[in-house]
């Protein structure tokens, strides 16, 4: 736990010091003041046979975490399994964490706690291709996911600058996770090729070549 006398931003970087391996990755860390007690577990789309993983970190002693997974989560040393569609409870103290690997496609899993926790999802070795790639690329990936209370209903989605020698737009992968059943999705411009509706806990992956607002 790191505390500062003035506001800062904090990142974790893998590997620190530069991309000395072929699996560099980084994430912006959300401060503990923004932790929540209600989450949908979100992990990256599986890109290879490498395991997806998920992690829950406690910020206070006496934290009780109840997980209602959409897939069966494995057991580990001192950690019981969490069967699919069954509420399973775990007890954590400050700085302790649960990590499932393989978490499988647990995006949409409901997580509830009595005190604020952090949720992280990742994959150690992800190889993706898309509509404009010439064989794809591999990377590690991890991100901290905000609680449901921080979800929004309007997002600006900027496309990054193309890396193609032709300067044509790249096809970029996106993942949506719905929080409420019957959610309608409207795009500006309307040519964005995303889903038009999404349900509670539903996961939708798609690609787009340009920036849009949804």
CSV table of C-alpha atoms in Angstrom, one decimal:
chain,number,residue,atom,x,y,z
A,1,UNK,CA,0.0,0.0,0.0
A,2,UNK,CA,1.4,3.4,-1.1
A,3,UNK,CA,0.2,6.7,0.4
A,4,UNK,CA,1.3,10.2,-0.8
A,5,UNK,CA,0.8,13.7,0.6
A,6,UNK,CA,-0.2,15.0,-2.8
A,7,UNK,CA,-2.1,13.4,-5.6
A,8,UNK,CA,-0.1,11.1,-8.0
A,9,UNK,CA,-0.8,8.7,-10.8
A,10,UNK,CA,0.5,5.2,-10.5
A,11,UNK,CA,1.2,2.5,-13.1
A,12,UNK,CA,2.6,-1.0,-13.1
A,13,UNK,CA,4.9,-2.0,-15.9
A,14,UNK,CA,6.0,-5.5,-17.1
A,15,UNK,CA,9.0,-5.6,-17.5
A,16,UNK,CA,10.1,-2.5,-15.7
A,17,UNK,CA,12.9,-0.7,-17.6
A,18,UNK,CA,11.7,-1.4,-21.1
A,19,UNK,CA,10.5,-4.1,-23.4
A,20,UNK,CA,13.5,-6.4,-22.9
A,21,UNK,CA,11.2,-9.3,-23.6
A,22,UNK,CA,8.6,-9.9,-26.2
A,23,UNK,CA,5.8,-9.6,-23.7
A,24,UNK,CA,5.7,-6.0,-22.4
A,25,UNK,CA,2.6,-4.8,-20.7
A,26,UNK,CA,1.4,-2.0,-18.4
A,27,UNK,CA,-1.7,-0.7,-16.6
A,28,UNK,CA,-3.0,2.4,-14.9
A,29,UNK,CA,-3.8,1.6,-11.2
A,30,UNK,CA,-7.0,2.9,-9.7
A,31,UNK,CA,-6.6,4.4,-6.2
A,32,UNK,CA,-8.1,2.6,-3.2
A,33,UNK,CA,-10.6,5.5,-2.8
A,34,UNK,CA,-12.1,4.3,-6.0
A,35,UNK,CA,-12.4,0.6,-5.0
A,36,UNK,CA,-15.9,-0.8,-4.8
A,37,UNK,CA,-18.0,-3.6,-3.3
A,38,UNK,CA,-19.8,-4.7,-6.5
A,39,UNK,CA,-18.1,-5.9,-9.7
A,40,UNK,CA,-18.6,-7.8,-12.9
A,41,UNK,CA,-15.5,-9.8,-13.4
A,42,UNK,CA,-13.9,-8.9,-16.7
A,43,UNK,CA,-10.9,-10.7,-18.2
A,44,UNK,CA,-9.3,-10.2,-21.7
A,45,UNK,CA,-10.5,-12.2,-24.6
A,46,UNK,CA,-8.6,-15.4,-24.9
A,47,UNK,CA,-5.9,-15.1,-27.5
A,48,UNK,CA,-4.1,-18.4,-27.2
A,49,UNK,CA,-4.2,-21.6,-25.1
A,50,UNK,CA,-2.4,-19.6,-22.3
A,51,UNK,CA,-4.6,-19.2,-19.2
A,52,UNK,CA,-6.7,-16.2,-18.5
A,53,UNK,CA,-6.5,-15.0,-14.9
A,54,UNK,CA,-8.4,-12.9,-12.4
A,55,UNK,CA,-7.4,-11.4,-9.1
A,56,UNK,CA,-9.3,-9.8,-6.2
A,57,UNK,CA,-7.3,-7.6,-3.7
A,58,UNK,CA,-8.6,-6.6,-0.3
A,59,UNK,CA,-8.0,-3.1,1.2
A,60,UNK,CA,-9.3,-3.8,4.7
A,61,UNK,CA,-9.1,-6.5,7.3
A,62,UNK,CA,-12.2,-8.7,7.7
A,63,UNK,CA,-13.2,-8.5,4.1
A,64,UNK,CA,-15.7,-11.0,2.9
A,65,UNK,CA,-16.0,-11.6,-0.8
A,66,UNK,CA,-18.9,-13.5,-2.4
A,67,UNK,CA,-18.4,-14.7,-6.0
A,68,UNK,CA,-21.2,-16.0,-8.2
A,69,UNK,CA,-19.3,-17.2,-11.2
A,70,UNK,CA,-20.6,-17.9,-14.7
A,71,UNK,CA,-17.9,-20.6,-15.0
A,72,UNK,CA,-16.4,-23.0,-12.4
A,73,UNK,CA,-13.3,-21.4,-10.8
A,74,UNK,CA,-10.5,-23.8,-9.7
A,75,UNK,CA,-9.2,-24.4,-6.2
A,76,UNK,CA,-5.7,-23.7,-5.0
A,77,UNK,CA,-3.5,-23.7,-1.9
A,78,UNK,CA,-5.8,-22.7,0.9
A,79,UNK,CA,-8.5,-21.6,-1.5
A,80,UNK,CA,-11.6,-23.6,-2.2
A,81,UNK,CA,-13.1,-24.0,-5.7
A,82,UNK,CA,-16.0,-21.8,-6.7
A,83,UNK,CA,-18.6,-23.9,-8.7
A,84,UNK,CA,-20.5,-22.4,-11.6
A,85,UNK,CA,-23.7,-20.6,-10.7
A,86,UNK,CA,-23.1,-21.1,-6.9
A,87,UNK,CA,-22.4,-18.3,-4.5
A,88,UNK,CA,-19.0,-19.0,-2.8
A,89,UNK,CA,-17.5,-16.8,0.0
A,90,UNK,CA,-13.9,-16.1,0.7
A,91,UNK,CA,-12.3,-14.1,3.6
A,92,UNK,CA,-9.4,-11.7,3.1
A,93,UNK,CA,-7.4,-9.2,5.2
A,94,UNK,CA,-5.8,-6.0,3.9
A,95,UNK,CA,-3.3,-6.8,1.2
A,96,UNK,CA,-4.4,-10.4,0.7
A,97,UNK,CA,-5.7,-11.5,-2.6
A,98,UNK,CA,-7.4,-14.3,-4.5
A,99,UNK,CA,-6.1,-15.3,-7.9
A,100,UNK,CA,-7.6,-17.8,-10.3
A,101,UNK,CA,-5.6,-19.2,-13.1
A,102,UNK,CA,-7.1,-20.5,-15.3
A,103,UNK,CA,-10.1,-18.2,-14.6
A,104,UNK,CA,-11.5,-19.2,-18.0
A,105,UNK,CA,-14.0,-16.8,-19.6
A,106,UNK,CA,-15.3,-15.5,-16.3
A,107,UNK,CA,-16.4,-12.1,-17.7
A,108,UNK,CA,-19.8,-11.4,-16.3
A,109,UNK,CA,-19.2,-13.1,-13.0
A,110,UNK,CA,-20.9,-11.3,-10.1
A,111,UNK,CA,-18.6,-10.2,-7.2
A,112,UNK,CA,-19.9,-8.7,-4.0
A,113,UNK,CA,-17.9,-7.7,-0.9
A,114,UNK,CA,-18.6,-6.1,2.5
A,115,UNK,CA,-15.6,-3.7,2.1
A,116,UNK,CA,-14.1,-2.2,-1.0
A,117,UNK,CA,-11.8,-4.5,-3.1
A,118,UNK,CA,-9.9,-4.2,-6.3
A,119,UNK,CA,-10.4,-6.5,-9.3
A,120,UNK,CA,-7.8,-7.3,-12.0
A,121,UNK,CA,-8.0,-9.4,-15.1
A,122,UNK,CA,-5.3,-10.6,-17.5
A,123,UNK,CA,-3.7,-13.2,-19.7
A,124,UNK,CA,0.0,-14.0,-19.5
A,125,UNK,CA,0.4,-14.8,-23.2
A,126,UNK,CA,-2.2,-13.4,-25.7
A,127,UNK,CA,-1.8,-13.7,-29.4
A,128,UNK,CA,-4.5,-11.8,-31.4
A,129,UNK,CA,-5.2,-11.2,-35.1
A,130,UNK,CA,-7.8,-9.0,-36.6
A,131,UNK,CA,-9.3,-8.0,-39.9
A,132,UNK,CA,-6.3,-6.0,-41.0
A,133,UNK,CA,-3.4,-7.9,-39.4
A,134,UNK,CA,-1.0,-10.1,-41.2
A,135,UNK,CA,-0.6,-12.9,-38.7
A,136,UNK,CA,-1.3,-11.1,-35.4
A,137,UNK,CA,1.0,-10.4,-32.5
A,138,UNK,CA,1.6,-11.6,-29.0
A,139,UNK,CA,1.7,-9.8,-25.7
A,140,UNK,CA,0.8,-10.1,-22.0
A,141,UNK,CA,-2.2,-8.2,-20.9
A,142,UNK,CA,-3.6,-7.1,-17.5
A,143,UNK,CA,-5.9,-4.3,-16.4
A,144,UNK,CA,-7.7,-3.1,-13.3
A,145,UNK,CA,-11.5,-3.1,-13.8
A,146,UNK,CA,-13.6,-0.4,-12.1
A,147,UNK,CA,-16.6,-1.3,-10.0
A,148,UNK,CA,-20.1,-1.3,-11.4
A,149,UNK,CA,-20.7,2.1,-9.7
A,150,UNK,CA,-18.1,3.6,-12.0
A,151,UNK,CA,-19.7,2.2,-15.2
A,152,UNK,CA,-21.2,4.8,-17.6
A,153,UNK,CA,-23.7,5.0,-20.4
A,154,UNK,CA,-21.6,7.0,-23.0
A,155,UNK,CA,-18.1,6.3,-24.1
A,156,UNK,CA,-15.8,8.0,-26.6
A,157,UNK,CA,-13.7,5.3,-28.2
A,158,UNK,CA,-10.6,6.8,-30.0
A,159,UNK,CA,-8.8,4.6,-32.5
A,160,UNK,CA,-5.0,4.7,-32.2
A,161,UNK,CA,-2.8,5.8,-35.1
A,162,UNK,CA,-2.4,3.1,-37.7
A,163,UNK,CA,0.8,1.1,-37.8
A,164,UNK,CA,0.2,-0.2,-41.4
A,165,UNK,CA,2.7,0.8,-44.0
A,166,UNK,CA,-0.3,1.7,-46.3
A,167,UNK,CA,-1.6,4.2,-43.7
A,168,UNK,CA,-5.0,2.5,-44.0
A,169,UNK,CA,-7.0,2.3,-40.7
A,170,UNK,CA,-6.4,-0.7,-38.5
A,171,UNK,CA,-9.2,-3.0,-37.3
A,172,UNK,CA,-9.1,-2.7,-33.5
A,173,UNK,CA,-10.6,-5.2,-31.1
A,174,UNK,CA,-13.1,-4.1,-28.4
A,175,UNK,CA,-15.0,-5.9,-25.6
A,176,UNK,CA,-18.3,-4.8,-24.1
A,177,UNK,CA,-19.8,-6.2,-20.9
A,178,UNK,CA,-23.4,-5.4,-20.1
A,179,UNK,CA,-24.5,-4.4,-16.6
A,180,UNK,CA,-28.3,-4.2,-17.2
A,181,UNK,CA,-30.6,-6.4,-19.2
A,182,UNK,CA,-32.1,-4.9,-22.4
A,183,UNK,CA,-29.4,-2.2,-22.8
A,184,UNK,CA,-29.6,-0.6,-26.3
A,185,UNK,CA,-26.4,0.6,-28.0
A,186,UNK,CA,-26.4,3.6,-30.4
A,187,UNK,CA,-23.2,4.6,-32.3
A,188,UNK,CA,-22.0,7.9,-33.7
A,189,UNK,CA,-21.1,7.6,-36.5
A,190,UNK,CA,-23.8,4.9,-37.1
A,191,UNK,CA,-21.4,2.9,-39.3
A,192,UNK,CA,-19.5,1.5,-36.2
A,193,UNK,CA,-20.0,-2.3,-36.4
A,194,UNK,CA,-20.7,-3.0,-32.8
A,195,UNK,CA,-23.7,-4.8,-31.2
A,196,UNK,CA,-27.0,-3.0,-31.0
A,197,UNK,CA,-28.1,-4.5,-27.7
A,198,UNK,CA,-26.5,-6.3,-24.7
A,199,UNK,CA,-27.8,-8.1,-21.7
A,200,UNK,CA,-26.8,-8.3,-18.0
A,201,UNK,CA,-23.4,-9.9,-17.7
A,202,UNK,CA,-23.3,-10.6,-21.5
A,203,UNK,CA,-19.9,-10.3,-23.2
A,204,UNK,CA,-19.6,-9.1,-26.8
A,205,UNK,CA,-16.3,-8.8,-28.8
A,206,UNK,CA,-16.1,-6.9,-32.1
A,207,UNK,CA,-13.8,-4.9,-34.3
A,208,UNK,CA,-13.9,-1.4,-35.6
A,209,UNK,CA,-11.6,0.7,-37.9
A,210,UNK,CA,-12.4,4.2,-36.8
A,211,UNK,CA,-13.2,6.3,-33.7
A,212,UNK,CA,-16.7,6.4,-32.4
A,213,UNK,CA,-19.0,7.3,-29.5
A,214,UNK,CA,-21.4,4.7,-28.1
